[in-house]
Amino acid sequence: MTYSTGTDAKRTMCATCQYWHGPREVQFLSCTPTRVRYNNVSAPCAAWKSNRNGACTCNRYKRWVELP
């Protein structure tokens, strides 16, 4: 799968949150910080019990366990 968007893994947004279940992957690069590549599509969010896109932010954020 090709991911269209990327973000710094330290940002607090749905793409880096434990509750968001959209398509994403952790990308480890040697000379830059860890990044999360994701498709900015609506996907289920367990915290809100509704669909949200990867760029959303909220006060229920919990860091994704896959991140270092």
PDB file of C-alpha atoms in Angstrom:
ATOM      1  CA  MET A   1       0.000   0.000   0.000  1.00  0.00           C
ATOM      2  CA  THR A   2       1.250   3.495  -0.813  1.00  0.00           C
ATOM      3  CA  TYR A   3       0.865   6.139   1.875  1.00  0.00           C
ATOM      4  CA  SER A   4       0.211   9.673   0.702  1.00  0.00           C
ATOM      5  CA  THR A   5       1.019  11.746   3.807  1.00  0.00           C
ATOM      6  CA  GLY A   6       3.707  11.760   6.452  1.00  0.00           C
ATOM      7  CA  THR A   7       4.242  13.447   9.814  1.00  0.00           C
ATOM      8  CA  ASP A   8       6.783  13.621  12.603  1.00  0.00           C
ATOM      9  CA  ALA A   9       6.060  10.820  15.088  1.00  0.00           C
ATOM     10  CA  LYS A  10       6.130  13.349  17.967  1.00  0.00           C
ATOM     11  CA  ARG A  11       3.027  15.207  16.771  1.00  0.00           C
ATOM     12  CA  THR A  12      -0.182  14.575  18.705  1.00  0.00           C
ATOM     13  CA  MET A  13      -2.646  13.818  15.942  1.00  0.00           C
ATOM     14  CA  CYS A  14      -4.823  10.863  14.954  1.00  0.00           C
ATOM     15  CA  ALA A  15      -2.133   9.348  12.730  1.00  0.00           C
ATOM     16  CA  THR A  16       0.101   8.890  15.814  1.00  0.00           C
ATOM     17  CA  CYS A  17      -2.692   7.939  18.252  1.00  0.00           C
ATOM     18  CA  GLN A  18      -3.427   4.502  19.690  1.00  0.00           C
ATOM     19  CA  TYR A  19      -7.178   4.904  19.161  1.00  0.00           C
ATOM     20  CA  TRP A  20      -7.108   5.656  15.419  1.00  0.00           C
ATOM     21  CA  HIS A  21      -7.327   2.540  13.200  1.00  0.00           C
ATOM     22  CA  GLY A  22      -6.483   3.978   9.793  1.00  0.00           C
ATOM     23  CA  PRO A  23      -3.803   2.665   7.417  1.00  0.00           C
ATOM     24  CA  ARG A  24      -0.322   3.777   8.570  1.00  0.00           C
ATOM     25  CA  GLU A  25       3.235   2.633   9.092  1.00  0.00           C
ATOM     26  CA  VAL A  26       6.226   3.729  11.155  1.00  0.00           C
ATOM     27  CA  GLN A  27       9.164   4.852   9.039  1.00  0.00           C
ATOM     28  CA  PHE A  28      12.659   4.726  10.564  1.00  0.00           C
ATOM     29  CA  LEU A  29      15.151   6.920   8.732  1.00  0.00           C
ATOM     30  CA  SER A  30      18.806   7.264   9.691  1.00  0.00           C
ATOM     31  CA  CYS A  31      19.247  11.036   9.370  1.00  0.00           C
ATOM     32  CA  THR A  32      15.771  12.321  10.268  1.00  0.00           C
ATOM     33  CA  PRO A  33      13.393  11.773  13.180  1.00  0.00           C
ATOM     34  CA  THR A  34      11.005   8.827  13.113  1.00  0.00           C
ATOM     35  CA  ARG A  35       8.025   9.502  10.852  1.00  0.00           C
ATOM     36  CA  VAL A  36       4.561   8.045  10.454  1.00  0.00           C
ATOM     37  CA  ARG A  37       3.317   7.582   6.905  1.00  0.00           C
ATOM     38  CA  TYR A  38      -0.461   7.407   6.562  1.00  0.00           C
ATOM     39  CA  ASN A  39      -3.350   7.869   4.182  1.00  0.00           C
ATOM     40  CA  ASN A  40      -5.411  10.844   5.227  1.00  0.00           C
ATOM     41  CA  VAL A  41      -8.734   9.038   5.007  1.00  0.00           C
ATOM     42  CA  SER A  42     -11.579   8.687   7.483  1.00  0.00           C
ATOM     43  CA  ALA A  43     -11.078   5.660   9.687  1.00  0.00           C
ATOM     44  CA  PRO A  44     -12.585   4.414  12.960  1.00  0.00           C
ATOM     45  CA  CYS A  45     -11.472   6.071  16.191  1.00  0.00           C
ATOM     46  CA  ALA A  46     -12.078   4.021  19.332  1.00  0.00           C
ATOM     47  CA  ALA A  47     -11.987   7.114  21.590  1.00  0.00           C
ATOM     48  CA  TRP A  48     -14.799   8.899  19.732  1.00  0.00           C
ATOM     49  CA  LYS A  49     -16.666   5.841  18.391  1.00  0.00           C
ATOM     50  CA  SER A  50     -16.791   7.531  14.983  1.00  0.00           C
ATOM     51  CA  ASN A  51     -14.634   8.076  11.913  1.00  0.00           C
ATOM     52  CA  ARG A  52     -11.875  10.704  11.936  1.00  0.00           C
ATOM     53  CA  ASN A  53      -9.089  11.495   9.496  1.00  0.00           C
ATOM     54  CA  GLY A  54      -5.383  11.164  10.296  1.00  0.00           C
ATOM     55  CA  ALA A  55      -4.751  14.899  10.633  1.00  0.00           C
ATOM     56  CA  CYS A  56      -7.317  15.477  13.404  1.00  0.00           C
ATOM     57  CA  THR A  57      -6.271  16.304  16.964  1.00  0.00           C
ATOM     58  CA  CYS A  58      -8.217  15.936  20.200  1.00  0.00           C
ATOM     59  CA  ASN A  59      -7.908  15.842  23.982  1.00  0.00           C
ATOM     60  CA  ARG A  60      -8.258  12.033  24.131  1.00  0.00           C
ATOM     61  CA  TYR A  61      -4.873  11.411  22.468  1.00  0.00           C
ATOM     62  CA  LYS A  62      -2.866   8.356  23.565  1.00  0.00           C
ATOM     63  CA  ARG A  63       0.522   7.709  21.941  1.00  0.00           C
ATOM     64  CA  TRP A  64       0.490   4.780  19.493  1.00  0.00           C
ATOM     65  CA  VAL A  65       2.308   1.768  21.020  1.00  0.00           C
ATOM     66  CA  GLU A  66       4.191   1.105  17.766  1.00  0.00           C
ATOM     67  CA  LEU A  67       6.139   4.366  18.114  1.00  0.00           C
ATOM     68  CA  PRO A  68       9.570   4.369  19.755  1.00  0.00           C
TER      69      PRO A  68
END
